mmCIF file of C-alpha atoms and ligand atoms in Angstrom:
data_model
loop_
_atom_site.group_PDB
_atom_site.id
_atom_site.type_symbol
_atom_site.label_atom_id
_atom_site.label_comp_id
_atom_site.label_asym_id
_atom_site.label_seq_id
_atom_site.Cartn_x
_atom_site.Cartn_y
_atom_site.Cartn_z
ATOM 1 C CA MET A 1 0.000 0.000 0.000
ATOM 2 C CA THR A 2 1.323 3.418 -0.904
ATOM 3 C CA ASP A 3 1.065 6.635 1.065
ATOM 4 C CA GLN A 4 -1.813 7.587 -1.240
ATOM 5 C CA SER A 5 -3.977 4.762 0.076
ATOM 6 C CA PRO A 6 -7.174 5.930 1.784
ATOM 7 C CA LEU A 7 -6.714 3.122 4.315
ATOM 8 C CA TYR A 8 -5.001 3.231 7.675
ATOM 9 C CA ASN A 9 -1.436 2.193 7.111
ATOM 10 C CA THR A 10 -1.656 -0.586 9.730
ATOM 11 C CA TYR A 11 -1.079 -3.684 7.591
ATOM 12 C CA ALA A 12 2.041 -4.786 5.754
ATOM 13 C CA ARG A 13 -0.012 -6.178 2.882
ATOM 14 C CA SER A 14 1.314 -8.332 0.065
ATOM 15 C CA GLU A 15 0.340 -7.420 -3.483
ATOM 16 C CA PHE A 16 -2.346 -10.114 -3.816
ATOM 17 C CA ALA A 17 -5.996 -9.235 -4.344
ATOM 18 C CA PHE A 18 -8.321 -12.200 -4.655
ATOM 19 C CA ASP A 19 -11.505 -12.278 -6.599
ATOM 20 C CA HIS A 20 -13.088 -15.474 -5.318
ATOM 21 C CA GLY A 21 -12.420 -18.727 -3.522
ATOM 22 C CA GLU A 22 -13.201 -22.385 -4.148
ATOM 23 C CA GLY A 23 -12.506 -24.806 -1.306
ATOM 24 C CA ALA A 24 -8.774 -24.677 -0.565
ATOM 25 C CA TRP A 25 -8.096 -22.276 -3.446
ATOM 26 C CA LEU A 26 -8.093 -18.505 -3.836
ATOM 27 C CA VAL A 27 -8.315 -17.098 -7.336
ATOM 28 C CA ASP A 28 -7.231 -13.613 -8.407
ATOM 29 C CA ALA A 29 -8.822 -11.454 -11.117
ATOM 30 C CA ARG A 30 -6.463 -12.911 -13.753
ATOM 31 C CA GLY A 31 -7.546 -16.447 -12.878
ATOM 32 C CA GLU A 32 -4.288 -17.332 -11.078
ATOM 33 C CA ARG A 33 -4.988 -19.990 -8.423
ATOM 34 C CA TYR A 34 -3.300 -20.058 -5.023
ATOM 35 C CA LEU A 35 -3.453 -22.920 -2.533
ATOM 36 C CA ASP A 36 -4.684 -21.339 0.690
ATOM 37 C CA PHE A 37 -2.954 -22.794 3.768
ATOM 38 C CA GLY A 38 -3.569 -19.656 5.844
ATOM 39 C CA GLY A 39 -7.362 -19.672 5.667
ATOM 40 C CA GLY A 40 -7.802 -16.025 6.688
ATOM 41 C CA ILE A 41 -5.696 -17.049 9.670
ATOM 42 C CA ALA A 42 -7.580 -20.149 10.777
ATOM 43 C CA VAL A 43 -10.989 -18.744 9.851
ATOM 44 C CA ASN A 44 -12.050 -20.544 6.671
ATOM 45 C CA ALA A 45 -12.097 -23.964 8.307
ATOM 46 C CA LEU A 46 -14.438 -25.345 5.647
ATOM 47 C CA GLY A 47 -12.598 -23.688 2.783
ATOM 48 C CA HIS A 48 -13.999 -20.939 0.601
ATOM 49 C CA ALA A 49 -17.581 -20.861 -0.690
ATOM 50 C CA HIS A 50 -18.602 -24.114 0.980
ATOM 51 C CA PRO A 51 -21.999 -24.901 -0.589
ATOM 52 C CA HIS A 52 -23.727 -25.596 2.745
ATOM 53 C CA LEU A 53 -22.532 -22.294 4.245
ATOM 54 C CA VAL A 54 -23.393 -20.340 1.105
ATOM 55 C CA ALA A 55 -26.918 -21.785 1.064
ATOM 56 C CA ALA A 56 -27.453 -21.097 4.774
ATOM 57 C CA LEU A 57 -26.364 -17.464 4.475
ATOM 58 C CA GLN A 58 -28.328 -16.871 1.283
ATOM 59 C CA GLU A 59 -31.467 -18.256 2.840
ATOM 60 C CA GLN A 60 -31.034 -16.176 5.998
ATOM 61 C CA ALA A 61 -30.120 -13.034 4.020
ATOM 62 C CA ALA A 62 -33.500 -13.177 2.302
ATOM 63 C CA LYS A 63 -35.329 -13.464 5.631
ATOM 64 C CA LEU A 64 -33.744 -11.353 8.371
ATOM 65 C CA TRP A 65 -30.310 -9.782 8.813
ATOM 66 C CA HIS A 66 -30.431 -8.060 12.138
ATOM 67 C CA VAL A 67 -32.615 -7.704 15.178
ATOM 68 C CA SER A 68 -31.586 -6.372 18.540
ATOM 69 C CA ASN A 69 -30.810 -8.601 21.480
ATOM 70 C CA LEU A 70 -33.865 -6.917 23.026
ATOM 71 C CA TYR A 71 -35.795 -9.711 21.297
ATOM 72 C CA GLU A 72 -35.604 -13.479 21.200
ATOM 73 C CA ILE A 73 -33.343 -14.713 18.412
ATOM 74 C CA PRO A 74 -34.272 -18.391 18.002
ATOM 75 C CA GLU A 75 -31.234 -19.264 15.879
ATOM 76 C CA GLN A 76 -29.006 -17.787 18.614
ATOM 77 C CA THR A 77 -30.600 -19.958 21.287
ATOM 78 C CA ARG A 78 -30.268 -22.970 18.991
ATOM 79 C CA LEU A 79 -26.566 -22.373 18.328
ATOM 80 C CA ALA A 80 -25.886 -21.787 22.019
ATOM 81 C CA GLY A 81 -27.704 -25.021 22.862
ATOM 82 C CA ARG A 82 -25.629 -26.964 20.362
ATOM 83 C CA LEU A 83 -22.389 -25.493 21.761
ATOM 84 C CA VAL A 84 -23.492 -26.329 25.297
ATOM 85 C CA ASP A 85 -24.369 -29.910 24.301
ATOM 86 C CA ALA A 86 -20.973 -30.416 22.683
ATOM 87 C CA THR A 87 -18.740 -28.779 25.335
ATOM 88 C CA PHE A 88 -18.109 -28.196 29.058
ATOM 89 C CA ALA A 89 -20.284 -25.051 28.952
ATOM 90 C CA ASP A 90 -23.762 -24.223 30.241
ATOM 91 C CA ARG A 91 -24.000 -20.637 28.962
ATOM 92 C CA VAL A 92 -22.957 -18.740 25.829
ATOM 93 C CA PHE A 93 -22.596 -15.045 24.970
ATOM 94 C CA PHE A 94 -22.145 -14.241 21.273
ATOM 95 C CA THR A 95 -19.727 -11.585 20.050
ATOM 96 C CA ASN A 96 -18.450 -10.338 16.675
ATOM 97 C CA SER A 97 -14.770 -11.173 17.107
ATOM 98 C CA GLY A 98 -12.167 -12.989 19.115
ATOM 99 C CA ALA A 99 -11.045 -9.961 21.096
ATOM 100 C CA GLU A 100 -14.629 -9.302 22.162
ATOM 101 C CA ALA A 101 -14.989 -12.927 23.230
ATOM 102 C CA LEU A 102 -11.887 -12.451 25.422
ATOM 103 C CA GLU A 103 -13.253 -9.174 26.815
ATOM 104 C CA CYS A 104 -16.428 -11.038 27.767
ATOM 105 C CA ALA A 105 -14.334 -13.820 29.330
ATOM 106 C CA PHE A 106 -12.386 -11.315 31.457
ATOM 107 C CA LYS A 107 -15.562 -9.537 32.535
ATOM 108 C CA THR A 108 -17.216 -12.873 33.357
ATOM 109 C CA ALA A 109 -14.271 -13.881 35.568
ATOM 110 C CA ARG A 110 -14.157 -10.562 37.408
ATOM 111 C CA ARG A 111 -17.924 -10.482 37.929
ATOM 112 C CA TYR A 112 -17.852 -14.045 39.259
ATOM 113 C CA HIS A 113 -15.596 -13.022 42.126
ATOM 114 C CA TYR A 114 -17.471 -9.748 42.614
ATOM 115 C CA ALA A 115 -20.785 -11.575 42.896
ATOM 116 C CA LYS A 116 -19.227 -14.018 45.376
ATOM 117 C CA GLY A 117 -18.303 -11.079 47.596
ATOM 118 C CA ASN A 118 -14.624 -10.972 46.576
ATOM 119 C CA PRO A 119 -14.323 -7.822 44.472
ATOM 120 C CA GLU A 120 -10.597 -7.661 45.291
ATOM 121 C CA ARG A 121 -10.038 -10.691 43.069
ATOM 122 C CA TRP A 122 -9.804 -9.078 39.668
ATOM 123 C CA ARG A 123 -6.296 -9.728 38.319
ATOM 124 C CA ILE A 124 -5.742 -12.180 35.477
ATOM 125 C CA ILE A 125 -2.518 -14.090 34.792
ATOM 126 C CA SER A 126 -1.430 -14.757 31.207
ATOM 127 C CA PHE A 127 1.614 -16.306 29.518
ATOM 128 C CA GLU A 128 4.472 -14.801 27.547
ATOM 129 C CA GLY A 129 4.073 -15.117 23.794
ATOM 130 C CA ALA A 130 0.281 -15.006 24.138
ATOM 131 C CA PHE A 131 -1.988 -13.221 21.712
ATOM 132 C CA HIS A 132 -5.518 -12.401 22.812
ATOM 133 C CA GLY A 133 -6.472 -9.566 20.440
ATOM 134 C CA ARG A 134 -5.922 -5.852 19.826
ATOM 135 C CA THR A 135 -8.336 -4.069 22.159
ATOM 136 C CA ILE A 136 -6.904 -2.049 25.015
ATOM 137 C CA ALA A 137 -7.524 -4.885 27.511
ATOM 138 C CA THR A 138 -6.484 -7.753 25.261
ATOM 139 C CA ILE A 139 -3.131 -6.157 24.387
ATOM 140 C CA ALA A 140 -2.528 -5.895 28.130
ATOM 141 C CA ALA A 141 -3.419 -9.572 28.515
ATOM 142 C CA GLY A 142 -1.147 -10.522 25.600
ATOM 143 C CA GLY A 143 1.584 -8.412 27.155
ATOM 144 C CA GLN A 144 3.626 -8.068 23.964
ATOM 145 C CA PRO A 145 5.570 -4.778 23.943
ATOM 146 C CA LYS A 146 5.189 -4.404 20.159
ATOM 147 C CA TYR A 147 1.390 -4.246 20.492
ATOM 148 C CA LEU A 148 1.387 -2.106 23.659
ATOM 149 C CA GLU A 149 3.798 0.600 22.528
ATOM 150 C CA GLY A 150 2.344 4.063 22.171
ATOM 151 C CA PHE A 151 -1.070 3.321 23.654
ATOM 152 C CA GLY A 152 -0.469 4.839 27.055
ATOM 153 C CA PRO A 153 -0.015 2.932 30.282
ATOM 154 C CA LYS A 154 -0.781 -0.771 29.959
ATOM 155 C CA VAL A 155 -4.222 -1.442 31.448
ATOM 156 C CA ASP A 156 -3.798 -2.711 34.972
ATOM 157 C CA GLY A 157 -5.001 -6.114 36.090
ATOM 158 C CA PHE A 158 -2.913 -8.431 33.919
ATOM 159 C CA ASP A 159 0.178 -10.234 35.154
ATOM 160 C CA GLN A 160 2.359 -12.321 32.927
ATOM 161 C CA VAL A 161 4.572 -15.345 33.536
ATOM 162 C CA PRO A 162 6.956 -17.223 31.207
ATOM 163 C CA PHE A 163 5.383 -19.846 28.946
ATOM 164 C CA GLY A 164 5.347 -23.299 30.560
ATOM 165 C CA ASP A 165 6.787 -22.098 33.892
ATOM 166 C CA LEU A 166 4.614 -23.600 36.633
ATOM 167 C CA GLU A 167 6.776 -22.327 39.480
ATOM 168 C CA ALA A 168 6.640 -18.731 38.216
ATOM 169 C CA LEU A 169 2.882 -19.127 37.876
ATOM 170 C CA LYS A 170 2.512 -20.310 41.461
ATOM 171 C CA GLN A 171 4.573 -17.319 42.624
ATOM 172 C CA ALA A 172 2.422 -14.907 40.608
ATOM 173 C CA ILE A 173 -0.873 -16.010 42.180
ATOM 174 C CA SER A 174 -1.986 -13.541 44.837
ATOM 175 C CA GLU A 175 -5.115 -12.809 46.837
ATOM 176 C CA GLU A 176 -6.124 -10.507 44.002
ATOM 177 C CA THR A 177 -5.925 -13.152 41.286
ATOM 178 C CA ALA A 178 -9.249 -13.973 39.647
ATOM 179 C CA ALA A 179 -8.271 -16.190 36.736
ATOM 180 C CA LEU A 180 -5.643 -17.552 34.365
ATOM 181 C CA VAL A 181 -5.923 -17.180 30.603
ATOM 182 C CA ILE A 182 -4.083 -19.417 28.161
ATOM 183 C CA GLU A 183 -4.185 -20.585 24.550
ATOM 184 C CA PRO A 184 -3.909 -24.423 24.510
ATOM 185 C CA ILE A 185 -1.735 -23.869 21.446
ATOM 186 C CA GLN A 186 -0.217 -20.436 20.978
ATOM 187 C CA GLY A 187 -1.018 -19.349 17.423
ATOM 188 C CA GLU A 188 0.639 -15.961 16.878
ATOM 189 C CA GLY A 189 3.289 -17.038 19.379
ATOM 190 C CA GLY A 190 4.492 -19.710 16.936
ATOM 191 C CA ILE A 191 2.283 -22.843 17.215
ATOM 192 C CA ARG A 192 3.602 -23.560 20.693
ATOM 193 C CA VAL A 193 1.619 -26.487 22.128
ATOM 194 C CA VAL A 194 0.907 -26.454 25.853
ATOM 195 C CA ALA A 195 1.693 -29.970 27.119
ATOM 196 C CA SER A 196 -1.292 -31.959 28.408
ATOM 197 C CA ASP A 197 0.261 -32.417 31.841
ATOM 198 C CA PHE A 198 0.754 -28.635 32.072
ATOM 199 C CA MET A 199 -2.919 -28.125 31.180
ATOM 200 C CA ARG A 200 -3.884 -30.561 33.935
ATOM 201 C CA ALA A 201 -1.560 -28.769 36.372
ATOM 202 C CA LEU A 202 -3.290 -25.477 35.506
ATOM 203 C CA ARG A 203 -6.703 -26.979 36.186
ATOM 204 C CA ASP A 204 -5.476 -28.300 39.497
ATOM 205 C CA LEU A 205 -3.892 -24.980 40.466
ATOM 206 C CA CYS A 206 -7.100 -23.120 39.653
ATOM 207 C CA ASP A 207 -9.203 -25.551 41.685
ATOM 208 C CA ARG A 208 -6.921 -25.336 44.694
ATOM 209 C CA ASN A 209 -6.788 -21.528 44.623
ATOM 210 C CA GLY A 210 -10.394 -20.767 43.705
ATOM 211 C CA LEU A 211 -9.350 -19.319 40.320
ATOM 212 C CA LEU A 212 -11.206 -19.553 37.044
ATOM 213 C CA LEU A 213 -9.464 -21.143 34.073
ATOM 214 C CA ILE A 214 -10.054 -19.183 30.866
ATOM 215 C CA LEU A 215 -9.047 -20.847 27.622
ATOM 216 C CA ASP A 216 -8.512 -18.818 24.485
ATOM 217 C CA GLU A 217 -9.525 -21.211 21.703
ATOM 218 C CA VAL A 218 -10.063 -18.459 19.156
ATOM 219 C CA GLN A 219 -7.473 -20.019 16.844
ATOM 220 C CA SER A 220 -7.295 -23.622 18.093
ATOM 221 C CA GLY A 221 -11.037 -24.304 18.302
ATOM 222 C CA VAL A 222 -13.804 -25.743 16.128
ATOM 223 C CA GLY A 223 -12.022 -28.853 14.863
ATOM 224 C CA ARG A 224 -8.672 -27.276 13.976
ATOM 225 C CA THR A 225 -6.688 -29.717 16.135
ATOM 226 C CA GLY A 226 -8.803 -32.790 15.356
ATOM 227 C CA ARG A 227 -11.099 -32.430 18.383
ATOM 228 C CA PHE A 228 -13.939 -29.902 18.709
ATOM 229 C CA PHE A 229 -11.705 -27.885 21.054
ATOM 230 C CA ALA A 230 -7.965 -28.345 21.589
ATOM 231 C CA HIS A 231 -8.200 -28.654 25.384
ATOM 232 C CA GLU A 232 -10.117 -31.908 24.951
ATOM 233 C CA TRP A 233 -6.789 -33.611 24.148
ATOM 234 C CA SER A 234 -5.674 -32.970 27.732
ATOM 235 C CA GLY A 235 -8.893 -34.280 29.294
ATOM 236 C CA ILE A 236 -9.559 -31.100 31.281
ATOM 237 C CA GLY A 237 -12.274 -28.495 30.905
ATOM 238 C CA PRO A 238 -12.103 -24.728 31.464
ATOM 239 C CA ASP A 239 -14.543 -22.529 33.377
ATOM 240 C CA ILE A 240 -14.683 -19.973 30.573
ATOM 241 C CA MET A 241 -13.633 -20.201 26.922
ATOM 242 C CA ALA A 242 -13.280 -17.642 24.132
ATOM 243 C CA VAL A 243 -14.098 -18.830 20.614
ATOM 244 C CA ALA A 244 -14.152 -17.020 17.253
ATOM 245 C CA LYS A 245 -12.590 -17.385 13.790
ATOM 246 C CA ALA A 246 -13.685 -20.835 12.475
ATOM 247 C CA ILE A 247 -17.011 -20.830 14.331
ATOM 248 C CA GLY A 248 -18.404 -18.498 11.647
ATOM 249 C CA GLY A 249 -16.593 -20.154 8.725
ATOM 250 C CA GLY A 250 -15.633 -16.672 7.516
ATOM 251 C CA PHE A 251 -18.632 -14.724 8.776
ATOM 252 C CA PRO A 252 -17.474 -12.464 11.639
ATOM 253 C CA MET A 253 -18.563 -13.926 14.927
ATOM 254 C CA GLY A 254 -17.252 -15.107 18.256
ATOM 255 C CA ALA A 255 -18.561 -16.562 21.488
ATOM 256 C CA CYS A 256 -17.740 -16.695 25.154
ATOM 257 C CA LEU A 257 -18.702 -20.004 26.754
ATOM 258 C CA ALA A 258 -18.906 -20.551 30.509
ATOM 259 C CA THR A 259 -20.141 -22.945 33.143
ATOM 260 C CA GLU A 260 -23.296 -21.964 35.044
ATOM 261 C CA GLU A 261 -21.153 -21.207 38.088
ATOM 262 C CA ALA A 262 -18.575 -19.080 36.247
ATOM 263 C CA ALA A 263 -21.315 -17.101 34.483
ATOM 264 C CA SER A 264 -23.246 -16.508 37.704
ATOM 265 C CA GLY A 265 -22.227 -12.844 37.948
ATOM 266 C CA MET A 266 -23.402 -11.971 34.444
ATOM 267 C CA VAL A 267 -26.876 -10.682 35.231
ATOM 268 C CA PRO A 268 -29.255 -8.552 33.100
ATOM 269 C CA GLY A 269 -27.793 -5.238 31.980
ATOM 270 C CA ILE A 270 -24.212 -6.099 32.882
ATOM 271 C CA HIS A 271 -22.910 -6.788 29.372
ATOM 272 C CA GLY A 272 -24.168 -6.333 25.834
ATOM 273 C CA THR A 273 -23.496 -5.925 22.144
ATOM 274 C CA THR A 274 -25.458 -4.573 19.198
ATOM 275 C CA TYR A 275 -24.459 -7.111 16.571
ATOM 276 C CA GLY A 276 -23.313 -10.123 18.590
ATOM 277 C CA GLY A 277 -25.537 -13.113 17.914
ATOM 278 C CA ASN A 278 -27.371 -11.569 14.968
ATOM 279 C CA PRO A 279 -29.376 -13.888 12.703
ATOM 280 C CA LEU A 280 -26.882 -13.815 9.815
ATOM 281 C CA ALA A 281 -23.961 -14.790 12.048
ATOM 282 C CA MET A 282 -26.067 -17.444 13.749
ATOM 283 C CA SER A 283 -27.046 -19.032 10.444
ATOM 284 C CA ALA A 284 -23.339 -19.231 9.547
ATOM 285 C CA GLY A 285 -22.445 -20.691 12.941
ATOM 286 C CA ASN A 286 -25.200 -23.277 12.813
ATOM 287 C CA ALA A 287 -24.167 -24.271 9.287
ATOM 288 C CA VAL A 288 -20.539 -24.722 10.422
ATOM 289 C CA LEU A 289 -21.674 -26.954 13.280
ATOM 290 C CA ASP A 290 -23.853 -29.033 10.890
ATOM 291 C CA ILE A 291 -20.606 -30.055 9.244
ATOM 292 C CA VAL A 292 -17.982 -30.226 11.968
ATOM 293 C CA LEU A 293 -20.245 -32.019 14.453
ATOM 294 C CA ALA A 294 -21.342 -34.647 11.899
ATOM 295 C CA ASP A 295 -20.250 -38.205 12.741
ATOM 296 C CA GLY A 296 -16.681 -38.957 11.720
ATOM 297 C CA PHE A 297 -15.689 -35.388 10.832
ATOM 298 C CA PHE A 298 -12.925 -35.125 13.433
ATOM 299 C CA ASP A 299 -11.606 -38.603 12.495
ATOM 300 C CA GLY A 300 -11.231 -37.320 8.954
ATOM 301 C CA VAL A 301 -9.365 -34.232 10.181
ATOM 302 C CA ASN A 302 -6.981 -36.429 12.167
ATOM 303 C CA ASP A 303 -6.337 -38.717 9.172
ATOM 304 C CA ARG A 304 -5.568 -35.756 6.941
ATOM 305 C CA ALA A 305 -3.449 -34.162 9.645
ATOM 306 C CA ASN A 306 -1.342 -37.311 10.057
ATOM 307 C CA ARG A 307 -0.713 -37.479 6.336
ATOM 308 C CA LEU A 308 0.264 -33.813 6.158
ATOM 309 C CA LYS A 309 2.440 -33.941 9.270
ATOM 310 C CA GLN A 310 4.330 -36.986 7.970
ATOM 311 C CA GLY A 311 5.008 -35.183 4.719
ATOM 312 C CA LEU A 312 6.199 -32.087 6.581
ATOM 313 C CA ALA A 313 8.445 -34.190 8.838
ATOM 314 C CA SER A 314 10.035 -35.705 5.761
ATOM 315 C CA LEU A 315 10.687 -32.208 4.363
ATOM 316 C CA VAL A 316 12.266 -31.154 7.653
ATOM 317 C CA ASP A 317 14.589 -34.194 7.443
ATOM 318 C CA ARG A 318 15.529 -33.494 3.852
ATOM 319 C CA TYR A 319 15.993 -29.704 4.115
ATOM 320 C CA PRO A 320 17.788 -29.135 7.439
ATOM 321 C CA GLY A 321 19.138 -25.830 6.131
ATOM 322 C CA VAL A 322 15.564 -24.519 5.744
ATOM 323 C CA PHE A 323 13.463 -26.168 8.460
ATOM 324 C CA GLU A 324 14.202 -26.944 12.080
ATOM 325 C CA GLU A 325 11.049 -28.816 13.093
ATOM 326 C CA VAL A 326 7.363 -29.351 12.482
ATOM 327 C CA ARG A 327 5.076 -28.854 15.453
ATOM 328 C CA GLY A 328 1.427 -28.505 16.355
ATOM 329 C CA GLN A 329 -1.658 -30.655 16.633
ATOM 330 C CA GLY A 330 -4.118 -31.732 13.977
ATOM 331 C CA LEU A 331 -4.259 -29.172 11.187
ATOM 332 C CA MET A 332 -2.817 -26.399 13.362
ATOM 333 C CA LEU A 333 0.777 -26.926 12.303
ATOM 334 C CA GLY A 334 3.921 -24.839 12.296
ATOM 335 C CA LEU A 335 7.244 -25.144 10.520
ATOM 336 C CA LYS A 336 10.001 -23.672 12.643
ATOM 337 C CA CYS A 337 12.489 -22.327 10.167
ATOM 338 C CA VAL A 338 16.241 -22.026 9.955
ATOM 339 C CA VAL A 339 15.911 -19.445 7.171
ATOM 340 C CA SER A 340 13.726 -16.436 7.910
ATOM 341 C CA ASN A 341 10.047 -17.421 8.153
ATOM 342 C CA VAL A 342 9.124 -14.386 6.050
ATOM 343 C CA ALA A 343 11.538 -15.542 3.327
ATOM 344 C CA LEU A 344 9.760 -18.923 3.270
ATOM 345 C CA VAL A 345 6.303 -17.316 3.124
ATOM 346 C CA ARG A 346 7.496 -15.193 0.139
ATOM 347 C CA GLN A 347 9.031 -18.189 -1.624
ATOM 348 C CA LEU A 348 5.746 -20.018 -1.183
ATOM 349 C CA TYR A 349 3.929 -17.040 -2.714
ATOM 350 C CA ALA A 350 6.142 -17.521 -5.755
ATOM 351 C CA ASN A 351 4.944 -21.143 -5.803
ATOM 352 C CA HIS A 352 1.288 -20.097 -5.574
ATOM 353 C CA MET A 353 0.811 -21.199 -1.991
ATOM 354 C CA LEU A 354 -0.354 -19.026 0.909
ATOM 355 C CA THR A 355 0.835 -19.488 4.492
ATOM 356 C CA VAL A 356 1.135 -17.152 7.485
ATOM 357 C CA PRO A 357 4.217 -16.230 9.534
ATOM 358 C CA ALA A 358 4.104 -16.394 13.336
ATOM 359 C CA GLY A 359 6.400 -15.654 16.255
ATOM 360 C CA ASP A 360 9.481 -17.783 17.026
ATOM 361 C CA ASN A 361 10.427 -17.836 13.309
ATOM 362 C CA VAL A 362 7.552 -20.174 12.476
ATOM 363 C CA VAL A 363 5.415 -20.473 9.350
ATOM 364 C CA ARG A 364 1.853 -21.491 10.130
ATOM 365 C CA ILE A 365 0.287 -24.295 8.086
ATOM 366 C CA LEU A 366 -3.482 -23.949 8.447
ATOM 367 C CA PRO A 367 -5.270 -25.706 5.578
ATOM 368 C CA PRO A 368 -9.042 -26.020 5.459
ATOM 369 C CA LEU A 369 -10.221 -28.942 7.586
ATOM 370 C CA VAL A 370 -11.788 -30.378 4.420
ATOM 371 C CA ILE A 371 -8.520 -30.432 2.452
ATOM 372 C CA THR A 372 -8.276 -33.384 0.036
ATOM 373 C CA ASP A 373 -5.392 -35.878 -0.184
ATOM 374 C CA GLU A 374 -4.590 -34.554 -3.610
ATOM 375 C CA GLU A 375 -4.341 -30.990 -2.275
ATOM 376 C CA ILE A 376 -2.086 -32.162 0.567
ATOM 377 C CA GLY A 377 0.151 -33.651 -2.133
ATOM 378 C CA VAL A 378 0.181 -30.353 -4.054
ATOM 379 C CA ALA A 379 1.028 -28.449 -0.864
ATOM 380 C CA LEU A 380 3.946 -30.757 -0.060
ATOM 381 C CA ASP A 381 5.267 -30.409 -3.625
ATOM 382 C CA ARG A 382 5.106 -26.615 -3.399
ATOM 383 C CA LEU A 383 6.751 -26.553 0.019
ATOM 384 C CA GLU A 384 9.486 -28.782 -1.363
ATOM 385 C CA ALA A 385 9.992 -26.503 -4.359
ATOM 386 C CA ALA A 386 10.245 -23.450 -2.096
ATOM 387 C CA ALA A 387 12.667 -25.247 0.235
ATOM 388 C CA ALA A 388 14.862 -26.310 -2.704
ATOM 389 C CA GLU A 389 14.899 -22.744 -4.056
ATOM 390 C CA LEU A 390 15.813 -21.310 -0.643
ATOM 391 C CA SER A 391 18.544 -23.935 -0.210
ATOM 392 C CA GLN A 392 20.030 -22.975 -3.567
ATOM 393 C CA GLN A 393 19.920 -19.271 -2.695
ATOM 394 C CA SER A 394 21.789 -19.824 0.569
ATOM 395 C CA GLU A 395 24.541 -21.933 -1.082
HETATM 396 N N1 PLP B 1 -7.031 -14.909 20.479
HETATM 397 C C1 PLP B 1 -6.282 -15.624 19.617
HETATM 398 C C2 PLP B 1 -5.626 -16.888 20.082
HETATM 399 C C3 PLP B 1 -6.134 -15.191 18.302
HETATM 400 O O1 PLP B 1 -5.388 -15.892 17.452
HETATM 401 C C4 PLP B 1 -6.774 -13.998 17.892
HETATM 402 C C5 PLP B 1 -6.607 -13.479 16.531
HETATM 403 O O2 PLP B 1 -5.704 -13.819 15.802
HETATM 404 C C6 PLP B 1 -7.539 -13.298 18.828
HETATM 405 C C7 PLP B 1 -7.650 -13.785 20.104
HETATM 406 C C8 PLP B 1 -8.249 -12.026 18.452
HETATM 407 O O3 PLP B 1 -9.292 -12.315 17.575
HETATM 408 P P1 PLP B 1 -9.902 -11.146 16.663
HETATM 409 O O4 PLP B 1 -8.837 -10.739 15.700
HETATM 410 O O5 PLP B 1 -11.095 -11.788 16.006
HETATM 411 O O6 PLP B 1 -10.294 -10.039 17.579
#
């Protein structure tokens, strides 16, 4: 983007402009096809223009776009009920984005302690490398200097400890602590998987200290890791969970899920949103669940993920000058690079494949959950071509 652009200059955009999408492919105005392994950053879980989602939105668009939350929205109640049936949760609040789902999660945790007569318990502990969004509170929770700089004093109430450091976490808990917030797999942070025993230790620590466990599954949720939500791999459940991205299949929406107990402070008038839970978003969300909650869907994701991960592991073995390791769970994968991750993303552009860089010099590999075997083969060929080109350049 040049200085003449009418847009805020906040994104370092590439030169691509896509005209339409078909499944795992994005097509530009000249008809050039790109294999999309970024998926709008883990949003287009069912690929582009999935016929079931298109039909659901078209049907809803002809009926009703928006009504206020002053009225019953039957599709909202239905989607909430389906989420409750399929998860740890008893209650759902719908939002428009991930950051808003986190804001709701933080408010829910603080109100829980307030309603229990402990208003002094309002601080929330997070982990280094976290990303929880770009609002004033979520940049404080994420704690990353690059996102906090220039926005005044960091909002108080968020304490941060090193990733995976249980002792530091125990030290950080005080009489003012209300909750912990963690991504089961850090996305922006570089596809860093939280070990299952660490997840169980967190649950235990929360139970023993009367804290609420908030999971940020904005990126890892809705089938991405081969289970409905990533925390299911560890066998524990949270008290509160933020969801967004894939839940709308590309339509902007998010949700905050909570147990009855954790949500007990959220009484009438205490929180609200104009658009959250509107009929269009709810029709998209219900259509996504029709597919991901169908029998055998997650088994299929795991099969595809195993195939892809094996192929990536073989590339890592064969191109040690380009890749250090493959990591992640299900179809939330990362290639930790030896070369610069941005150089690999660019080389993949040249091979008509789209991926997304992350922290820790990682390239994120986030194909649609419905990727075919043939497309996995194409992706591995293109990754190999890019790796060979980068190897040659560095010789
Ligand atoms: N939490 C996580 C783990 C995310 O990956 C993101 C976005 O990338 C967010 C929160 C913020 O979501 P949104 O951009 O929809 O506000």
